[in-house]
Structure formats: C-alpha cells, structure tokens
Coordinates of C-alpha atoms and ligand atoms in Angstrom, one line a residue:
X1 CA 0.0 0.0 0.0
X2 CA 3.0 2.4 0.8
X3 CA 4.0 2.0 -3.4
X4 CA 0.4 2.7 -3.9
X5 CA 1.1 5.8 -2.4
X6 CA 3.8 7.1 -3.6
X7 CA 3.4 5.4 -6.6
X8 CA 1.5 8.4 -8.6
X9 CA 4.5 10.8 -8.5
X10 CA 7.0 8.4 -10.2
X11 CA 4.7 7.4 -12.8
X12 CA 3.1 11.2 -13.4
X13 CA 6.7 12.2 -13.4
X14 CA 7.7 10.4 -16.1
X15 CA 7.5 12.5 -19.8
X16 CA 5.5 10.7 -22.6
X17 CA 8.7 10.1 -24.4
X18 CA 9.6 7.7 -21.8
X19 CA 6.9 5.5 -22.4
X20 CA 9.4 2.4 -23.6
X21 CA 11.4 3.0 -20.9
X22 CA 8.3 3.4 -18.5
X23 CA 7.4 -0.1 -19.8
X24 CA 10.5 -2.1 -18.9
X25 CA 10.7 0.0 -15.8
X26 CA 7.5 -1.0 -14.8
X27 CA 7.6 -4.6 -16.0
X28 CA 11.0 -5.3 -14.0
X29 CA 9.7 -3.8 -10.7
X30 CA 9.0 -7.3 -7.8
X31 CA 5.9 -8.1 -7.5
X32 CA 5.6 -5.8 -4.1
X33 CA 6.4 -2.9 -5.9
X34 CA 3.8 -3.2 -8.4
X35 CA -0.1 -3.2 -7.5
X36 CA -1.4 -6.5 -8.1
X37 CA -4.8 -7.0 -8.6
X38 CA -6.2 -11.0 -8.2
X39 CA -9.2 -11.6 -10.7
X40 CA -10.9 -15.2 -9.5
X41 CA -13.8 -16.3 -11.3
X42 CA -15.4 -19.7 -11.8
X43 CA -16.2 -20.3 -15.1
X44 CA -13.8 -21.4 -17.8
X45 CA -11.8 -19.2 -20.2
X46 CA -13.7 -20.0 -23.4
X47 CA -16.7 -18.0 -21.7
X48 CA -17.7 -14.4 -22.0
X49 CA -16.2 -13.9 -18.6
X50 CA -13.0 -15.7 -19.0
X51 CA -12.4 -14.1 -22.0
X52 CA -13.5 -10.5 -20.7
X53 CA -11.0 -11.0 -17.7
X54 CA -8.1 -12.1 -19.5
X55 CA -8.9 -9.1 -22.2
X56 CA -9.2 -6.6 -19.3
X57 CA -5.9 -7.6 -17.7
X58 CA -4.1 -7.4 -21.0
X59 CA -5.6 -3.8 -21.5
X60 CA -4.7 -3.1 -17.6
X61 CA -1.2 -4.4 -18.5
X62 CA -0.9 -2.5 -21.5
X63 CA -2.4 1.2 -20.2
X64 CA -0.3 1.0 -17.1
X65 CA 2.8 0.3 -18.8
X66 CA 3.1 -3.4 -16.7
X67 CA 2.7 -1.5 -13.2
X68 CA -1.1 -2.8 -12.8
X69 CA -0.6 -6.8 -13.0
X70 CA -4.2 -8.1 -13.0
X71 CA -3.7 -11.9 -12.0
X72 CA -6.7 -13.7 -13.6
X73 CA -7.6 -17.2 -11.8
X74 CA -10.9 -19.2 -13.8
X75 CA -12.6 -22.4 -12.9
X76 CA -13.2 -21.4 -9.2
X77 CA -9.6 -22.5 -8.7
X78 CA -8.8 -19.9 -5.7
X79 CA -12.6 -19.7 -4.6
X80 CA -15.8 -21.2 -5.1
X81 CA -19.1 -19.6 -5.5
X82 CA -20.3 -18.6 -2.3
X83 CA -16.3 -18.0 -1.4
X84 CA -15.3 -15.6 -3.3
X85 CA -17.2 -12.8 -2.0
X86 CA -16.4 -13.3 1.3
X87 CA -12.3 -13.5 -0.2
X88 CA -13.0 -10.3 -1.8
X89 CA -14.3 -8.5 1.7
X90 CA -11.2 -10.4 3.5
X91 CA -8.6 -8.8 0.8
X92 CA -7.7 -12.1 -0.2
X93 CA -8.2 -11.6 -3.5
X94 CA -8.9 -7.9 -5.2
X95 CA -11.5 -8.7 -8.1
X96 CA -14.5 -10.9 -8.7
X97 CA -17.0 -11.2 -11.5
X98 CA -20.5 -13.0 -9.9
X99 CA -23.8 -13.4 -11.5
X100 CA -26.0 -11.0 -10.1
X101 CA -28.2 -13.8 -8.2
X102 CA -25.0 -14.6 -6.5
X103 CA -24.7 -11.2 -4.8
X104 CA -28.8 -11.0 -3.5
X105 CA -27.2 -11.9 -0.2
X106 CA -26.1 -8.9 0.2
X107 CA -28.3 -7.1 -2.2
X108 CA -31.2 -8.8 -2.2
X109 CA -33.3 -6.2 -4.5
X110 CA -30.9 -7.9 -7.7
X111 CA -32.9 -10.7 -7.7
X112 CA -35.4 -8.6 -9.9
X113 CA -32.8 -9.1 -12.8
X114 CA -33.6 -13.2 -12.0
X115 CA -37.5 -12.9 -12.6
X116 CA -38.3 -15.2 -15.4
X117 CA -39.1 -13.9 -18.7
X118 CA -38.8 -10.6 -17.2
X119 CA -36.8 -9.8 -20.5
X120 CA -37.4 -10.7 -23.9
X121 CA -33.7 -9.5 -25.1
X122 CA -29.9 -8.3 -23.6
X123 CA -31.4 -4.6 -25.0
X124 CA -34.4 -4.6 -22.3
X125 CA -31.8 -5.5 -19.7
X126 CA -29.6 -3.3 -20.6
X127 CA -32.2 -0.5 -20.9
X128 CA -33.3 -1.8 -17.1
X129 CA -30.2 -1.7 -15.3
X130 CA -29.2 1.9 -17.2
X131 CA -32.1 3.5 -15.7
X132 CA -33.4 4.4 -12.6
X133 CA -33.7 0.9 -11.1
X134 CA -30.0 -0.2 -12.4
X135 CA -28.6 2.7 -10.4
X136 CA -30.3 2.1 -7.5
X137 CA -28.8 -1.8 -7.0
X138 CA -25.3 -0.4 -8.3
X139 CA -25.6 1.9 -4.8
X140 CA -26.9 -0.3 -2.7
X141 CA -23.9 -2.5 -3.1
X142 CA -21.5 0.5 -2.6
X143 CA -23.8 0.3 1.0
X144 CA -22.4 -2.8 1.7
X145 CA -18.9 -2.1 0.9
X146 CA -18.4 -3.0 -2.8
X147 CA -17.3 -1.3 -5.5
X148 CA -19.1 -2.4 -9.0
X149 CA -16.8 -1.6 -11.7
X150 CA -19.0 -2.3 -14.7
X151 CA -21.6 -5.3 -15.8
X152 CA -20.7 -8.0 -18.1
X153 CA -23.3 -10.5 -19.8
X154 CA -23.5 -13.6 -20.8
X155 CA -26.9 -14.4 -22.2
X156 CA -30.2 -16.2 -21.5
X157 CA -30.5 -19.7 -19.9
X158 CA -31.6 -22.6 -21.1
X159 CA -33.7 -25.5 -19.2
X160 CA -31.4 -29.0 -19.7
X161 CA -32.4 -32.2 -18.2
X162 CA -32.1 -35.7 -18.2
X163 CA -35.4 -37.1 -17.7
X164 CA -37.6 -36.1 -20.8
X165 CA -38.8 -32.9 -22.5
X166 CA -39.7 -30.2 -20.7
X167 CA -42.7 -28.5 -23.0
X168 CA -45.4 -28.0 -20.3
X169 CA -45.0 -26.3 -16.5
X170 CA -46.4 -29.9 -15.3
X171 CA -43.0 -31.1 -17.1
X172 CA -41.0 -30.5 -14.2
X173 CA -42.8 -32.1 -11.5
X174 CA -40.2 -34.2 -9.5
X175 CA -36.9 -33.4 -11.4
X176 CA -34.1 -32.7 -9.7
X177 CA -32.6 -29.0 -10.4
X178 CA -29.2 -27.3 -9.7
X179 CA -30.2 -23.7 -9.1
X180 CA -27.5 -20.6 -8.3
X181 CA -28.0 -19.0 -4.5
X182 CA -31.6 -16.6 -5.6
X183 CA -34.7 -16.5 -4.0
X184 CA -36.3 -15.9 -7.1
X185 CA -34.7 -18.7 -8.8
X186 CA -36.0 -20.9 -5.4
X187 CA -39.2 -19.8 -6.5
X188 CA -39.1 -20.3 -10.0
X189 CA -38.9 -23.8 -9.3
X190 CA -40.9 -24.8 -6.9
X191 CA -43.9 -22.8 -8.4
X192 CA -43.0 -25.9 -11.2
X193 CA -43.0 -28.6 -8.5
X194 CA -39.4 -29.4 -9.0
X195 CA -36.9 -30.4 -6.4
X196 CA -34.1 -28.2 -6.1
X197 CA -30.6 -27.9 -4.7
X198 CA -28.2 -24.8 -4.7
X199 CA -24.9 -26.0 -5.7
X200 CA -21.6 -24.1 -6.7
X201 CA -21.4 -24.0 -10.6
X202 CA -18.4 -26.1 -10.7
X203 CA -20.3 -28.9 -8.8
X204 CA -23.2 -29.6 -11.6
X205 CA -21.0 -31.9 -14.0
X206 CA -20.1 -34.5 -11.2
X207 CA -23.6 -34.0 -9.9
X208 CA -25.1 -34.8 -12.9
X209 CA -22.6 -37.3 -13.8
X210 CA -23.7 -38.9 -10.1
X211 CA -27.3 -39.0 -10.8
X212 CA -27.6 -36.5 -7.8
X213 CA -29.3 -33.8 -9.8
X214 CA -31.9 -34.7 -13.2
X215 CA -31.3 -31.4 -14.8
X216 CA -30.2 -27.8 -14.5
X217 CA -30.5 -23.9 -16.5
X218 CA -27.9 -22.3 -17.7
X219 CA -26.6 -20.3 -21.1
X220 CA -25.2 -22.4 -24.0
X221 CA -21.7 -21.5 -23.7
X222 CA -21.9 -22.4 -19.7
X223 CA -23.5 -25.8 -20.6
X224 CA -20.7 -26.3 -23.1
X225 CA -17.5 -25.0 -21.7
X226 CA -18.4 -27.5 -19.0
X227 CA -19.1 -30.5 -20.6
X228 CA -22.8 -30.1 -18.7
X229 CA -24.5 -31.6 -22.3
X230 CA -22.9 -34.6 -22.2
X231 CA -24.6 -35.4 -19.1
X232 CA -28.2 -34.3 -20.4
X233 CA -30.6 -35.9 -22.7
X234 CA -33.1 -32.9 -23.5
X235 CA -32.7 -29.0 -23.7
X236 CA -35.6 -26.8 -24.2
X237 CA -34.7 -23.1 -25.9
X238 CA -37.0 -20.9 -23.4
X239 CA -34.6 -17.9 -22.9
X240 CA -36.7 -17.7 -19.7
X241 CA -33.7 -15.8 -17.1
X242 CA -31.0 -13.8 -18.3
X243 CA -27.5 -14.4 -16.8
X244 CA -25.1 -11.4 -15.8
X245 CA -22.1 -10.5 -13.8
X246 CA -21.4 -7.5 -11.8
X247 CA -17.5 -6.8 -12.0
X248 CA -17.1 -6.1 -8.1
X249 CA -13.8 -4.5 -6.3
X250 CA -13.9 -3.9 -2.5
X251 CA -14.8 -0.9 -2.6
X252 CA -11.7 0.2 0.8
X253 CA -9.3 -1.2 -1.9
X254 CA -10.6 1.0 -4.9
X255 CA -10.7 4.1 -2.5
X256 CA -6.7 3.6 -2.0
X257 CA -5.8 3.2 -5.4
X258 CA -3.9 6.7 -7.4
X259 CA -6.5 8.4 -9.1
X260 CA -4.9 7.2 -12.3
X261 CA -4.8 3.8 -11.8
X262 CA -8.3 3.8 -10.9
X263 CA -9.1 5.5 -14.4
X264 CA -6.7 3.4 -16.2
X265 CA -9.0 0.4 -14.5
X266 CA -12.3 2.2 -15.6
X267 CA -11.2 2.9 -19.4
X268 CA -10.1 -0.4 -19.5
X269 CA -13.7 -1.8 -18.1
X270 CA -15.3 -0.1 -20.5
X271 CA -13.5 -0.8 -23.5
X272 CA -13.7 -4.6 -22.4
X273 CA -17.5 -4.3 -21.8
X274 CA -18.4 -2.9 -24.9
X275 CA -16.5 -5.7 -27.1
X276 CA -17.9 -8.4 -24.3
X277 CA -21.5 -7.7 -25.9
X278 CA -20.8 -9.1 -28.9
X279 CA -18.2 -11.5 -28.3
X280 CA -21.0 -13.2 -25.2
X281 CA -23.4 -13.2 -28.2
X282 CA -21.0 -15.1 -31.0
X283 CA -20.0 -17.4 -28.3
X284 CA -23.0 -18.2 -27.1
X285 CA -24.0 -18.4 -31.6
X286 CA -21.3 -21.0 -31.5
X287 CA -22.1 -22.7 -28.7
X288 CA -25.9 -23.4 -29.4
X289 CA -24.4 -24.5 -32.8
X290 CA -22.1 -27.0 -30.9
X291 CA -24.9 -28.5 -29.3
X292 CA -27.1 -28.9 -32.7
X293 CA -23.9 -30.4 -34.0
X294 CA -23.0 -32.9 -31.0
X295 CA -26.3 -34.9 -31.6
X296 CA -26.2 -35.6 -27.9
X297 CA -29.3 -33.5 -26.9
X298 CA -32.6 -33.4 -28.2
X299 CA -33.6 -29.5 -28.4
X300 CA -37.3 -28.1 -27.6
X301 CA -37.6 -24.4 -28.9
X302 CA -40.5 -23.6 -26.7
X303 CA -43.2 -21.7 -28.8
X304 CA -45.4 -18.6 -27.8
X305 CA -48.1 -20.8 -26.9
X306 CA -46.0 -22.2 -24.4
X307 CA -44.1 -19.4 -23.4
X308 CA -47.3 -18.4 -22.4
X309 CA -48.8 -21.4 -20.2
X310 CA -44.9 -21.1 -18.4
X311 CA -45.3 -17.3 -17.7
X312 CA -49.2 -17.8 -16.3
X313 CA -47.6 -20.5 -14.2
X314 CA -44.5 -18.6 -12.9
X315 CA -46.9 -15.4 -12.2
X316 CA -47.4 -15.5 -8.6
X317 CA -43.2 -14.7 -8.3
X318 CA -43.8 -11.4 -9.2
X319 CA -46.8 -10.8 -6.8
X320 CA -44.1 -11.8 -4.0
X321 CA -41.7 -9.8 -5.0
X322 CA -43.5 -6.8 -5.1
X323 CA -44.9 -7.2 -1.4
X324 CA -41.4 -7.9 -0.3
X325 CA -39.6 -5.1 -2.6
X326 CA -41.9 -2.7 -3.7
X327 CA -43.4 -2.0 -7.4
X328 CA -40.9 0.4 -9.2
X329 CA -38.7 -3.2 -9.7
X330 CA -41.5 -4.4 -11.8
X331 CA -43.1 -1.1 -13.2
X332 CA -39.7 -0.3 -14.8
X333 CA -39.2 -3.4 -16.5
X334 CA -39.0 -2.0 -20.1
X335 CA -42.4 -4.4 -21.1
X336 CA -44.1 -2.5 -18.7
X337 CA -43.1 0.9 -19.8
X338 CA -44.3 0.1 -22.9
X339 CA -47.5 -1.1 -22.2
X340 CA -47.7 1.7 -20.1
X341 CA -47.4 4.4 -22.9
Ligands
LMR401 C1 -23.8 -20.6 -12.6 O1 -23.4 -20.7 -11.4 O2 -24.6 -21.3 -13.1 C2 -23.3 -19.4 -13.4 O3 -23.6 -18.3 -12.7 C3 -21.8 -19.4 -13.6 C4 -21.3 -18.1 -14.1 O4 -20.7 -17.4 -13.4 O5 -21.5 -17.9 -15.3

C-alpha cells in the first residue's frame, strides 16, 4: 500500500517520451512494488467472462505500462461460489465477476434481474439496469462495501435435463434441479413442482454425472464449456432468465488506489465491456451450434403458446416480489413501460 502511495508521483513524473522505458521499468519492478490485482472467477476461459477478464488484464497491462498486473484465476480454482465474496471483503483476492443472483445476499433487491421472462432480449436489460432501477442496485452495493466496476453478460439460460422434454410447466414435476444462490430462482422452481438444490457451478457436472441432480439452467456457452451436455438428454430453448455479472472490487481497496490507476481500470472496463456484448453473443452463436452439432441433446424451442402457459404459471413470483420489494422493480421493466405508454 505504501507504493500505492507514492506510486502516482513516479509514474506522473515520467515525460510521454519515456513510455518504452516506463514499460521495462514497470515490467521489472517485484511483484511488491507493483499493484497486483487478483481476478478469481469460476467459469472457464472460453466463456464471455474468462475471455472479458483475460482481455481486461491485458488492456490493464498495456495502459499501465506493466505496473497494474491483473492476475486472472478461472474455474473457481482460488474460490468457489459462495467463497469468493467473502475472499473479496477479507482482501484475499482484489477482483470478482459473480452473476448478479449470487450477490442477493447482500443485495437482495438484484434478484429482480432473476425474474423469469422478465426480458425478452440483452437490450431490455440493458435499458433496465441503465435506468433508474440499475442505479439504484449499483448503490446499494457500494452500501455494503463493494465497489461495482462495470456489468458484463452472458446471455439467456436454457432448461437442460435428463429425464424427458420439458414442453409444459407440469414437465418438471419431480426433477431434480441445480439452481445458483436466488430466491427468485428458489421460487421459479418450486412454483413448477421441481426439487431443487443450490450447488456451486463447478459442482453440476459431477452432480449430474452422479445422478444427484436430473437437470439444471444455464446459457449455451456455460452448458458447453463444461461439458454439462454430455450429461443431459433434453434441452428446451425458453430464454426464460437472463444471466449477468457484476465486475465487483472492494470498494476500501478501490478508494486507495492513485486516481490514475483507478481510471486506467475504468477505461479499461469499458473498452472490455463494450467488445464483451458481442463476443457473449457469438460465443454463445457458436455454442448453441455446438450442441445442434454434437447430436447428444434433443432440443425443444419452446413456442409462444408455451411461453405463455410457463409465464401464467411462474406469475405468482412477481406478486411476492413486489410485497417484499416494492413495485418500481416491476413497473420499470421495459415491457411495462411500454405497455404503459
Ligand atoms: C452458474 O453458477 O450457473 C453461473 O452463474 C456461472 C457463471 O458465473 O456464469
């Protein structure tokens, strides 16, 4: 922390036409006298948020001339789901990436993102957490001692199982599901008559490899950067939740940084955010392809009629949530605004 501190008037001191030099300056410095910033996550790194780390600590690299070293750790190798927020608090580690369900612990109001077919695309969400409703949860977690550096995406989940198709609500009666840490998601599932569990993501292939679980939701390049398809017999194509992260720091360790580290971190967030739209989108393109290709999973694109008889039977959610939360979480949902006008 001392280098952090003295750390802006050696590198402000420095003309532009020492930039080389800067850069093997920097580079050579030990690994105390540089800030070091550890990035754990849990999925793998052919997903929108390994890729969007590794980018963002090459950018990081590159901006600070080698004296920000972001340290990027996938597969839940440090931490686990449900550890790594509590690492980040501790200091262990200085940067996390968790879907937003994974942070209603703390924040319970983010659940509203995990309201089924609350959002018919990644431009309604987008539009939702940019307003007035977005703000307010990006606050709230500054309340509780995080900083949220920016919002990556990954897409919309899909249901997979093992059992048999699931076309109707009464589908799901008695499976077995792996569902993320969300109240909502809790909900979803039992207002289907399924059995649930909440497991850590990196759990769900032995589970379903060990019969322990019949089926689970999740976006096509999460089912198949882990293999998860090769465990299931069935997919249906509902788009029913969407799945995003909220880039957190702690927000005691972003106060400390040099004012220009901590802009050379938000340039580089939002250069890295706006390429992670479209790259989460091909990948995801390419994964669904993948699981057309692999013949290993019969695929139900749910129709409107169907959509429909889900949406009537996941209603009652949204009656909950508004006598627990309030209203404004489901009046500014951007289907509502339109139907409003
Ligand atoms: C899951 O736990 O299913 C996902 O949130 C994993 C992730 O971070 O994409």
């Amino acid at each position: 922390m001392i280098l952090i501190m003295i750390f802006p008037l050696f590198f402000l001191s420095l003309t532009s036409c020492q930039t080389q030099k800067v850069a093997e300056d920097n580079e050579q410095l030990s690994r105390e006298e540089r800030i070091v910033i550890r990035f754990s996550h849990i999925v793998g790194e052919k997903t929108p948020k390994g890729m969007a780390a590794r980018k963002f600590a090459s950018l990081v690299k590159e901006k600070s001339n080698g004296f920000v070293e972001v340290q990027v750790f996938p597969n839940g190798y440090l931490y686990k789901d449900g550890e790594e927020i509590d690492a980040l608090l501790r200091g262990d580690i200085q940067m996390i990436a968790p879907a937003t369900a994974k942070i209603s612990s703390y924040v319970p109001e983010w659940q509203a993102i995990d309201l089924p077919f609350a959002f018919q695309d990644t431009d309604e969400v987008h539009e939702y957490l940019e307003g007035n409703v977005g703000n307010k949860l990006l606050n709230e977690l500054e309340r509780k001692g995080f900083y949220p550096l920016g919002m990556w995406e990954n897409g919309f989940k899909q249901m997979t199982n093992t059992s048999k198709p699931l076309v109707k609500p009464e589908d799901f009666r008695g499976l077995r599901f792996r569902i993320m840490p969300s109240e909502i998601i809790r909900q979803q599932f039992l207002e289907l008559k399924a059995e649930l569990q909440t497991n850590s993501f990196n759990e769900v292939y032995q589970l379903l490899e060990k019969n322990k679980i019949d089926g689970q939701e999740n976006t096509y390049s999460n089912i198949v950067s882990k293999g998860i398809h090769s465990q299931q017999k069935y997919m249906t194509v509902s788009n029913h939740g969407y799945l995003g992260y909220v880039v957190l720091l702690k927000k005691e360790f972003w106060d400390k940084l040099p004012e220009d580290i901590q802009q050379i971190l938000q340039e580089s967030i939002e250069e890295v955010t706006a390429w992670e739209k479209t790259m989460a989108r091909k990948l995801n393109d390419e994964s669904l392809q993948e699981l057309k290709n692999c013949g290993c999973v019969e695929i139900h694109y749910l129709s409107e009629e169907e959509k429909q008889l889900w949406e009537e039977a996941l209603k009652p959610i949204y009656q909950r949530f508004t006598n627990r939360f309030g209203a404004e979480y489901i009046k500014q949902l951007p289907r509502n605004k339109e139907a409003e006008h």
